[in-house]
mmCIF file of C-alpha atoms and ligand atoms in Angstrom:
data_model
loop_
_atom_site.group_PDB
_atom_site.id
_atom_site.type_symbol
_atom_site.label_atom_id
_atom_site.label_comp_id
_atom_site.label_asym_id
_atom_site.label_seq_id
_atom_site.Cartn_x
_atom_site.Cartn_y
_atom_site.Cartn_z
ATOM 1 C CA MET A 1 205.979 30.308 211.813
ATOM 2 C CA ARG A 2 209.520 30.159 210.414
ATOM 3 C CA PRO A 3 210.743 33.675 209.565
ATOM 4 C CA GLU A 4 212.020 32.437 206.130
ATOM 5 C CA VAL A 5 208.468 31.940 204.953
ATOM 6 C CA ARG A 6 206.816 35.006 206.427
ATOM 7 C CA GLY A 7 204.937 36.811 203.731
ATOM 8 C CA LEU A 8 204.454 33.739 201.502
ATOM 9 C CA ASP A 9 200.665 33.823 202.034
ATOM 10 C CA ALA A 10 200.634 37.348 200.546
ATOM 11 C CA LEU A 11 201.790 35.900 197.234
ATOM 12 C CA ALA A 12 199.743 32.677 197.460
ATOM 13 C CA PRO A 13 196.739 32.983 199.842
ATOM 14 C CA ASP A 14 196.233 29.239 199.777
ATOM 15 C CA THR A 15 199.120 28.681 202.253
ATOM 16 C CA GLN A 16 199.081 26.761 205.488
ATOM 17 C CA PHE A 17 202.043 27.229 207.740
ATOM 18 C CA ASP A 18 203.521 24.413 209.850
ATOM 19 C CA GLN A 19 201.406 21.816 208.086
ATOM 20 C CA ALA A 20 202.205 18.074 208.325
ATOM 21 C CA ALA A 21 202.887 16.076 205.214
ATOM 22 C CA THR A 22 200.279 13.556 206.407
ATOM 23 C CA HIS A 23 197.709 15.976 204.955
ATOM 24 C CA VAL A 24 199.250 16.048 201.429
ATOM 25 C CA THR A 25 200.302 12.369 200.921
ATOM 26 C CA THR A 26 198.260 9.294 200.167
ATOM 27 C CA PHE A 27 200.491 7.341 202.669
ATOM 28 C CA ARG A 28 199.278 9.865 205.362
ATOM 29 C CA ILE A 29 202.797 9.888 206.747
ATOM 30 C CA GLY A 30 205.316 12.711 207.432
ATOM 31 C CA GLY A 31 206.077 15.418 209.897
ATOM 32 C CA PRO A 32 205.502 19.142 209.520
ATOM 33 C CA ALA A 33 206.743 21.323 206.610
ATOM 34 C CA TRP A 34 207.331 25.105 207.129
ATOM 35 C CA ALA A 35 204.379 25.656 204.846
ATOM 36 C CA VAL A 36 202.179 23.919 202.338
ATOM 37 C CA THR A 37 201.413 26.287 199.444
ATOM 38 C CA ARG A 38 198.978 25.758 196.536
ATOM 39 C CA ALA A 39 199.647 28.028 193.543
ATOM 40 C CA HIS A 40 196.421 28.583 191.702
ATOM 41 C CA THR A 41 197.749 30.501 188.706
ATOM 42 C CA PRO A 42 201.026 30.619 186.769
ATOM 43 C CA GLU A 43 201.704 34.128 188.192
ATOM 44 C CA GLN A 44 201.376 32.825 191.726
ATOM 45 C CA LEU A 45 203.684 29.867 190.908
ATOM 46 C CA ARG A 46 206.311 32.236 189.436
ATOM 47 C CA ASP A 47 206.087 34.626 192.449
ATOM 48 C CA VAL A 48 206.326 31.785 194.917
ATOM 49 C CA LEU A 49 209.355 30.240 193.235
ATOM 50 C CA ARG A 50 211.153 33.550 193.136
ATOM 51 C CA PHE A 51 210.360 34.283 196.747
ATOM 52 C CA LEU A 52 211.681 30.832 197.774
ATOM 53 C CA ALA A 53 214.846 31.186 195.540
ATOM 54 C CA GLU A 54 215.647 34.633 196.999
ATOM 55 C CA ARG A 55 215.524 33.209 200.503
ATOM 56 C CA SER A 56 217.198 29.899 199.627
ATOM 57 C CA VAL A 57 214.164 28.061 201.086
ATOM 58 C CA PRO A 58 214.060 24.384 199.954
ATOM 59 C CA TYR A 59 210.795 23.344 198.325
ATOM 60 C CA ARG A 60 209.360 20.111 196.996
ATOM 61 C CA MET A 61 206.563 19.646 194.483
ATOM 62 C CA VAL A 62 204.093 17.233 195.877
ATOM 63 C CA GLY A 63 201.506 16.749 193.131
ATOM 64 C CA LYS A 64 198.858 14.516 194.586
ATOM 65 C CA GLY A 65 201.372 13.091 197.044
ATOM 66 C CA SER A 66 200.821 9.570 195.853
ATOM 67 C CA ASN A 67 204.390 8.272 195.355
ATOM 68 C CA LEU A 68 206.167 9.952 198.225
ATOM 69 C CA LEU A 69 207.377 9.094 201.766
ATOM 70 C CA PHE A 70 208.353 12.056 203.926
ATOM 71 C CA PRO A 71 210.365 11.692 207.105
ATOM 72 C CA ASP A 72 208.773 11.808 210.478
ATOM 73 C CA GLU A 73 210.965 14.830 211.442
ATOM 74 C CA GLY A 74 209.209 16.824 208.774
ATOM 75 C CA TYR A 75 210.421 18.917 205.871
ATOM 76 C CA PRO A 76 212.511 22.057 206.421
ATOM 77 C CA GLY A 77 210.973 24.027 203.568
ATOM 78 C CA VAL A 78 207.811 24.426 201.527
ATOM 79 C CA LEU A 79 205.563 21.724 199.941
ATOM 80 C CA LEU A 80 204.165 22.991 196.721
ATOM 81 C CA LEU A 81 200.897 21.941 195.082
ATOM 82 C CA LEU A 82 199.152 23.212 191.939
ATOM 83 C CA GLY A 83 195.564 24.445 191.985
ATOM 84 C CA ASP A 84 192.756 25.224 189.678
ATOM 85 C CA GLY A 85 194.697 27.293 187.132
ATOM 86 C CA PHE A 86 196.679 24.208 186.173
ATOM 87 C CA SER A 87 193.704 21.888 185.449
ATOM 88 C CA GLU A 88 192.773 22.733 181.912
ATOM 89 C CA LEU A 89 192.463 20.241 179.116
ATOM 90 C CA THR A 90 192.730 21.371 175.504
ATOM 91 C CA TYR A 91 192.465 19.297 172.339
ATOM 92 C CA GLY A 92 194.496 19.564 169.131
ATOM 93 C CA GLU A 93 194.258 17.493 165.907
ATOM 94 C CA ASN A 94 194.564 13.817 165.500
ATOM 95 C CA GLY A 95 194.478 12.680 169.111
ATOM 96 C CA LEU A 96 196.736 15.508 170.343
ATOM 97 C CA PHE A 97 195.865 16.988 173.701
ATOM 98 C CA THR A 98 197.387 19.079 176.489
ATOM 99 C CA ALA A 99 196.621 18.719 180.224
ATOM 100 C CA GLY A 100 197.443 21.043 183.059
ATOM 101 C CA ALA A 101 200.043 19.567 185.432
ATOM 102 C CA GLY A 102 197.794 20.005 188.461
ATOM 103 C CA MET A 103 194.877 17.950 186.901
ATOM 104 C CA SER A 104 194.423 14.442 188.371
ATOM 105 C CA LEU A 105 195.396 11.646 186.022
ATOM 106 C CA PRO A 106 191.981 9.846 186.390
ATOM 107 C CA ARG A 107 190.234 13.001 185.425
ATOM 108 C CA MET A 108 192.409 13.476 182.390
ATOM 109 C CA ALA A 109 191.823 9.817 181.406
ATOM 110 C CA ASN A 110 188.067 10.123 181.783
ATOM 111 C CA LEU A 111 187.847 13.302 179.813
ATOM 112 C CA ILE A 112 189.888 12.054 176.863
ATOM 113 C CA ALA A 113 187.972 8.726 176.912
ATOM 114 C CA ARG A 114 184.736 10.700 176.607
ATOM 115 C CA ALA A 115 186.308 12.618 173.636
ATOM 116 C CA GLY A 116 187.233 9.299 171.922
ATOM 117 C CA ILE A 117 190.950 9.358 172.454
ATOM 118 C CA ALA A 118 192.522 5.908 173.041
ATOM 119 C CA GLY A 119 195.881 4.770 174.278
ATOM 120 C CA LEU A 120 195.939 6.009 177.868
ATOM 121 C CA GLU A 121 193.248 3.794 179.315
ATOM 122 C CA PHE A 122 195.882 2.258 181.620
ATOM 123 C CA SER A 123 196.185 5.585 183.474
ATOM 124 C CA ALA A 124 192.529 5.953 184.634
ATOM 125 C CA GLN A 125 193.211 4.627 188.129
ATOM 126 C CA ILE A 126 196.640 6.005 188.849
ATOM 127 C CA PRO A 127 196.100 8.409 191.696
ATOM 128 C CA GLY A 128 198.642 11.019 190.672
ATOM 129 C CA SER A 129 198.608 14.473 189.182
ATOM 130 C CA VAL A 130 199.516 14.830 185.494
ATOM 131 C CA GLY A 131 202.763 16.658 186.418
ATOM 132 C CA GLY A 132 203.876 14.178 189.104
ATOM 133 C CA SER A 133 202.956 11.192 186.913
ATOM 134 C CA VAL A 134 204.942 12.547 183.983
ATOM 135 C CA ALA A 135 207.908 13.350 186.264
ATOM 136 C CA VAL A 136 208.103 9.697 187.445
ATOM 137 C CA ASN A 137 206.805 8.115 184.281
ATOM 138 C CA ALA A 138 203.833 6.497 185.977
ATOM 139 C CA GLY A 139 202.349 3.431 184.255
ATOM 140 C CA ALA A 140 200.368 0.243 184.574
ATOM 141 C CA PHE A 141 199.584 -2.800 182.532
ATOM 142 C CA ALA A 142 203.024 -2.715 180.877
ATOM 143 C CA GLN A 143 202.364 0.783 179.492
ATOM 144 C CA ASP A 144 203.569 4.241 180.635
ATOM 145 C CA LEU A 145 202.905 7.825 180.106
ATOM 146 C CA HIS A 146 206.026 8.575 178.207
ATOM 147 C CA SER A 147 204.961 6.284 175.381
ATOM 148 C CA LYS A 148 202.331 8.936 174.508
ATOM 149 C CA LEU A 149 204.177 12.020 175.669
ATOM 150 C CA ILE A 150 205.020 14.704 173.085
ATOM 151 C CA GLY A 151 206.410 17.456 175.278
ATOM 152 C CA VAL A 152 206.010 19.461 178.472
ATOM 153 C CA ARG A 153 206.014 23.040 179.649
ATOM 154 C CA ALA A 154 207.732 23.885 182.875
ATOM 155 C CA VAL A 155 208.984 26.783 185.043
ATOM 156 C CA THR A 156 212.512 26.958 186.371
ATOM 157 C CA ARG A 157 213.607 27.900 189.897
ATOM 158 C CA MET A 158 213.691 31.534 188.919
ATOM 159 C CA GLY A 159 210.126 31.328 187.436
ATOM 160 C CA GLU A 160 211.286 31.227 183.824
ATOM 161 C CA GLU A 161 208.918 29.411 181.457
ATOM 162 C CA ILE A 162 210.488 26.706 179.202
ATOM 163 C CA ALA A 163 209.280 23.975 176.797
ATOM 164 C CA LEU A 164 210.926 20.612 176.500
ATOM 165 C CA PRO A 165 210.364 17.796 174.098
ATOM 166 C CA ALA A 166 209.561 14.377 175.529
ATOM 167 C CA ALA A 167 212.957 13.028 174.555
ATOM 168 C CA ALA A 168 214.675 15.523 176.895
ATOM 169 C CA LEU A 169 212.961 13.928 179.884
ATOM 170 C CA ARG A 170 214.555 10.507 179.018
ATOM 171 C CA GLY A 171 211.541 8.446 180.200
ATOM 172 C CA ALA A 172 212.306 4.883 181.129
ATOM 173 C CA TYR A 173 210.466 2.337 183.306
ATOM 174 C CA ARG A 174 209.150 4.333 186.325
ATOM 175 C CA SER A 175 211.880 6.938 185.866
ATOM 176 C CA THR A 176 212.764 10.128 184.020
ATOM 177 C CA ALA A 177 215.533 12.727 184.177
ATOM 178 C CA LEU A 178 213.214 14.838 186.295
ATOM 179 C CA LYS A 179 212.422 12.268 189.020
ATOM 180 C CA GLY A 180 213.144 13.777 192.403
ATOM 181 C CA ARG A 181 214.469 16.955 190.945
ATOM 182 C CA GLN A 182 212.835 20.262 191.776
ATOM 183 C CA ASP A 183 214.573 22.666 189.301
ATOM 184 C CA PHE A 184 211.813 22.194 186.682
ATOM 185 C CA ILE A 185 208.222 22.439 187.876
ATOM 186 C CA LEU A 186 205.979 20.967 185.125
ATOM 187 C CA THR A 187 202.996 23.108 184.348
ATOM 188 C CA GLU A 188 201.491 21.179 181.420
ATOM 189 C CA ALA A 189 202.020 18.054 179.343
ATOM 190 C CA THR A 190 201.072 17.281 175.728
ATOM 191 C CA PHE A 191 200.260 13.768 174.630
ATOM 192 C CA ARG A 192 199.171 12.073 171.477
ATOM 193 C CA GLY A 193 196.592 9.322 171.722
ATOM 194 C CA GLU A 194 194.613 7.603 168.873
ATOM 195 C CA SER A 195 191.133 8.461 167.745
ATOM 196 C CA ALA A 196 188.693 5.730 168.719
ATOM 197 C CA ASP A 197 185.105 5.065 169.643
ATOM 198 C CA ALA A 198 184.483 6.618 173.083
ATOM 199 C CA ARG A 199 182.530 3.513 174.241
ATOM 200 C CA ASP A 200 185.450 1.157 173.464
ATOM 201 C CA VAL A 201 187.848 3.436 175.298
ATOM 202 C CA GLN A 202 185.557 3.595 178.307
ATOM 203 C CA ARG A 203 185.003 -0.152 178.252
ATOM 204 C CA LYS A 204 188.748 -0.793 178.296
ATOM 205 C CA GLN A 205 189.225 1.706 181.175
ATOM 206 C CA LYS A 206 186.616 -0.068 183.198
ATOM 207 C CA GLU A 207 188.235 -3.511 182.648
ATOM 208 C CA TYR A 208 191.577 -2.138 183.915
ATOM 209 C CA GLY A 209 189.806 -0.470 186.865
ATOM 210 C CA LEU A 210 188.031 -3.753 187.924
ATOM 211 C CA TYR A 211 191.396 -5.638 187.780
ATOM 212 C CA ARG A 212 192.991 -3.057 190.055
ATOM 213 C CA GLU A 213 190.107 -3.118 192.460
ATOM 214 C CA LYS A 214 190.253 -6.889 192.604
ATOM 215 C CA THR A 215 194.050 -7.053 193.090
ATOM 216 C CA GLN A 216 195.151 -3.860 194.878
ATOM 217 C CA PRO A 217 194.347 -2.320 198.234
ATOM 218 C CA LEU A 218 192.937 0.833 196.742
ATOM 219 C CA LYS A 219 190.906 1.830 199.830
ATOM 220 C CA MET A 220 193.836 1.872 202.202
ATOM 221 C CA ALA A 221 196.485 4.594 202.700
ATOM 222 C CA SER A 222 199.539 3.630 200.657
ATOM 223 C CA ALA A 223 201.955 5.066 198.053
ATOM 224 C CA GLY A 224 201.094 2.448 195.409
ATOM 225 C CA CYS A 225 203.711 -0.109 194.396
ATOM 226 C CA VAL A 226 206.777 0.303 196.628
ATOM 227 C CA PHE A 227 209.405 -1.559 194.517
ATOM 228 C CA LYS A 228 210.057 -1.597 190.813
ATOM 229 C CA ASN A 229 209.581 -4.895 189.168
ATOM 230 C CA PRO A 230 213.045 -6.431 188.981
ATOM 231 C CA GLY A 231 212.887 -7.229 185.253
ATOM 232 C CA LYS A 232 212.707 -10.397 183.188
ATOM 233 C CA GLY A 233 209.037 -10.606 183.677
ATOM 234 C CA CYS A 234 209.333 -10.902 187.483
ATOM 235 C CA SER A 235 206.714 -9.069 189.512
ATOM 236 C CA ALA A 236 208.021 -7.699 192.801
ATOM 237 C CA GLY A 237 204.562 -8.331 194.254
ATOM 238 C CA ALA A 238 204.585 -11.979 193.326
ATOM 239 C CA LEU A 239 208.132 -12.323 194.648
ATOM 240 C CA ILE A 240 207.357 -10.716 198.052
ATOM 241 C CA ASP A 241 204.239 -12.867 198.222
ATOM 242 C CA GLN A 242 206.324 -15.973 197.596
ATOM 243 C CA LEU A 243 208.694 -14.936 200.336
ATOM 244 C CA GLY A 244 205.699 -15.221 202.698
ATOM 245 C CA LEU A 245 205.775 -11.603 203.617
ATOM 246 C CA LYS A 246 202.108 -10.612 203.040
ATOM 247 C CA GLY A 247 200.708 -9.226 206.226
ATOM 248 C CA HIS A 248 204.187 -8.737 207.737
ATOM 249 C CA SER A 249 204.352 -5.462 209.595
ATOM 250 C CA VAL A 250 206.510 -3.052 211.445
ATOM 251 C CA GLY A 251 204.405 -0.825 213.655
ATOM 252 C CA ASP A 252 201.349 0.268 211.628
ATOM 253 C CA ALA A 253 203.157 -0.305 208.346
ATOM 254 C CA GLN A 254 202.119 -3.586 206.717
ATOM 255 C CA VAL A 255 202.892 -5.473 203.533
ATOM 256 C CA SER A 256 199.419 -5.516 202.091
ATOM 257 C CA GLU A 257 197.549 -8.815 202.326
ATOM 258 C CA LYS A 258 196.009 -8.040 198.909
ATOM 259 C CA HIS A 259 199.069 -7.078 196.820
ATOM 260 C CA ALA A 260 202.450 -7.667 198.299
ATOM 261 C CA ASN A 261 204.165 -4.792 196.506
ATOM 262 C CA PHE A 262 201.989 -2.255 198.437
ATOM 263 C CA ILE A 263 202.865 -1.228 201.964
ATOM 264 C CA VAL A 264 199.720 0.044 203.694
ATOM 265 C CA ASN A 265 199.380 2.424 206.667
ATOM 266 C CA THR A 266 196.967 0.580 208.896
ATOM 267 C CA GLY A 267 196.668 3.488 211.389
ATOM 268 C CA HIS A 268 199.496 5.707 212.487
ATOM 269 C CA ALA A 269 202.466 4.305 210.680
ATOM 270 C CA ARG A 270 205.705 6.358 210.903
ATOM 271 C CA ALA A 271 208.184 6.800 208.069
ATOM 272 C CA VAL A 272 210.765 4.847 210.135
ATOM 273 C CA ASP A 273 208.325 1.896 210.256
ATOM 274 C CA VAL A 274 208.001 1.917 206.519
ATOM 275 C CA LEU A 275 211.724 2.225 205.975
ATOM 276 C CA GLU A 276 212.357 -0.617 208.319
ATOM 277 C CA LEU A 277 209.751 -2.730 206.522
ATOM 278 C CA ILE A 278 211.328 -1.863 203.173
ATOM 279 C CA ALA A 279 214.779 -2.846 204.445
ATOM 280 C CA GLN A 280 213.467 -6.203 205.794
ATOM 281 C CA VAL A 281 211.747 -7.019 202.498
ATOM 282 C CA GLN A 282 214.912 -6.128 200.557
ATOM 283 C CA ALA A 283 217.094 -8.160 202.882
ATOM 284 C CA LYS A 284 214.833 -11.252 202.594
ATOM 285 C CA ALA A 285 214.660 -10.957 198.750
ATOM 286 C CA MET A 286 218.433 -10.703 198.631
ATOM 287 C CA ALA A 287 219.138 -13.516 201.048
ATOM 288 C CA GLU A 288 216.567 -16.027 199.636
ATOM 289 C CA VAL A 289 216.625 -15.405 195.918
ATOM 290 C CA GLY A 290 219.530 -12.965 195.334
ATOM 291 C CA ILE A 291 217.296 -10.190 193.934
ATOM 292 C CA GLN A 292 217.987 -6.556 194.832
ATOM 293 C CA LEU A 293 214.618 -4.864 194.996
ATOM 294 C CA GLU A 294 214.845 -1.171 194.179
ATOM 295 C CA THR A 295 212.272 1.225 195.509
ATOM 296 C CA GLU A 296 209.913 2.877 193.100
ATOM 297 C CA ILE A 297 208.428 5.354 195.550
ATOM 298 C CA GLU A 298 210.426 8.524 196.274
ATOM 299 C CA LEU A 299 211.941 8.493 199.723
ATOM 300 C CA VAL A 300 212.573 11.974 200.909
ATOM 301 C CA THR A 301 215.401 11.044 203.249
ATOM 302 C CA ALA A 302 217.409 12.976 205.833
ATOM 303 C CA GLY A 303 220.394 12.951 203.476
ATOM 304 C CA GLN A 304 218.285 14.566 200.707
ATOM 305 C CA LEU A 305 217.039 17.161 203.210
ATOM 306 C CA ALA A 306 220.587 18.003 204.206
ATOM 307 C CA MET A 307 221.476 18.564 200.569
ATOM 308 C CA ALA A 308 218.388 20.655 200.009
ATOM 309 C CA ALA A 309 219.095 22.942 202.962
HETATM 310 N N1 EPU B 1 201.002 -11.395 192.326
HETATM 311 C C1 EPU B 1 201.041 -12.302 193.377
HETATM 312 N N2 EPU B 1 201.000 -11.863 194.589
HETATM 313 C C2 EPU B 1 200.824 -10.510 194.902
HETATM 314 C C3 EPU B 1 200.826 -9.586 193.831
HETATM 315 C C4 EPU B 1 200.888 -10.044 192.541
HETATM 316 O O1 EPU B 1 201.107 -13.562 193.121
HETATM 317 O O2 EPU B 1 200.813 -10.145 196.077
HETATM 318 C C5 EPU B 1 201.030 -11.925 190.958
HETATM 319 C C6 EPU B 1 199.618 -11.731 190.269
HETATM 320 O O3 EPU B 1 198.756 -12.652 190.444
HETATM 321 C C7 EPU B 1 200.064 -11.660 188.765
HETATM 322 C C8 EPU B 1 201.510 -11.100 188.868
HETATM 323 O O4 EPU B 1 201.963 -11.255 190.169
HETATM 324 O O5 EPU B 1 200.149 -12.933 188.272
HETATM 325 C C9 EPU B 1 201.623 -9.598 188.459
HETATM 326 O O6 EPU B 1 200.753 -8.892 189.319
HETATM 327 P P1 EPU B 1 200.043 -7.502 188.855
HETATM 328 O O7 EPU B 1 199.216 -7.796 187.636
HETATM 329 O O8 EPU B 1 199.356 -6.930 189.991
HETATM 330 O O9 EPU B 1 201.255 -6.638 188.289
HETATM 331 P P2 EPU B 1 202.448 -6.114 189.036
HETATM 332 O O10 EPU B 1 203.627 -6.312 188.146
HETATM 333 O O11 EPU B 1 202.654 -6.620 190.435
HETATM 334 C C10 EPU B 1 202.365 -3.729 187.939
HETATM 335 C C11 EPU B 1 202.696 -2.305 188.399
HETATM 336 C C12 EPU B 1 201.479 -1.734 189.016
HETATM 337 C C13 EPU B 1 200.316 -1.736 188.127
HETATM 338 C C14 EPU B 1 200.006 -3.246 187.787
HETATM 339 C C15 EPU B 1 198.861 -3.411 186.901
HETATM 340 C C16 EPU B 1 205.046 -2.034 188.963
HETATM 341 C C17 EPU B 1 206.077 -1.988 190.052
HETATM 342 N N3 EPU B 1 203.756 -2.379 189.318
HETATM 343 O O12 EPU B 1 202.189 -4.554 189.120
HETATM 344 O O13 EPU B 1 201.879 -0.365 189.353
HETATM 345 O O14 EPU B 1 199.204 -1.162 188.713
HETATM 346 O O15 EPU B 1 201.086 -3.804 187.164
HETATM 347 O O16 EPU B 1 199.159 -3.234 185.611
HETATM 348 O O17 EPU B 1 205.402 -1.878 187.769
HETATM 349 C C18 EPU B 1 202.565 1.387 190.810
HETATM 350 O O18 EPU B 1 203.377 1.702 189.933
HETATM 351 O O19 EPU B 1 202.405 2.048 191.843
HETATM 352 C C19 EPU B 1 201.751 0.182 190.583
HETATM 353 C C20 EPU B 1 200.915 -0.307 191.503
#
């Protein structure tokens, strides 16, 4: 165990030292972190953040780990997750509701559907946490979370609680002012949907779900869509498919046969395999059609690690 994190488990008992990022990411890729800590209450989160700040230990909020690629060398710091105390859902008037940042987005979508709140059906199959999904402005079917977001609550590096209106997060297509930043850990998010018949909301959710099952490799380890759509109605998946790259692989990292904007881990893919595959796809898209494909997933690179350290 690294001396910097000795004693962390006294503040947050749900701590595993020297744990690999493979255990906390949907890609199942990434070397060991000094510790993986799940804060179950706001007090634990505050205590952990202060502990890490006092010792200058880098940390990274992981959420459900569904949009992240960690390096094979590991993460020199602590990976943070949110537990039970961040999974509440409370309702206000006229379609207003507040969800804990640790809750899974599909669970939130299913609960509000049952309560007859429409407008977020698109989110029911996005495998992220509420906090992580708000931080990256997750979306699907040409809709995104920020279109319904009213505001968030967060804690700062020093464990101070703050509230921010949605506008302060500057949500845009698959991005926000918070993406990749760790100085605000979201603890809850408030949205406004529209009142509707619960059966209609559930029917729409189901339609979206069936489309995704048919078109995306949901049963394989991946981080969802790797690239942003390049705009003007162009789908990165369709483009990569047209470039003939479906099935192309580097090591165990493979451009999905089902949806070309997914890279799947077919066994023991390493981060370097994924990065090499990303570079090859980008090079081919640039060489053949002059399009610069930008990554949508967050790459925790060696450079970022050096900055954090
Ligand atoms: N297509 C192909 N080949 C492929 C993939 C897609 O020809 O390999 C075609 C499809 O047949 C369709 C068109 O491209 O005609 C668009 O495909 P799709 O409906 O799958 O939408 P997308 O633009 O590729 C976006 C989001 C997904 C989201 C889906 C469904 C981005 C980068 N991707 O994909 O989001 O689930 O719409 O709404 O915005 C994610 O963000 O992780 C993600 C997967």
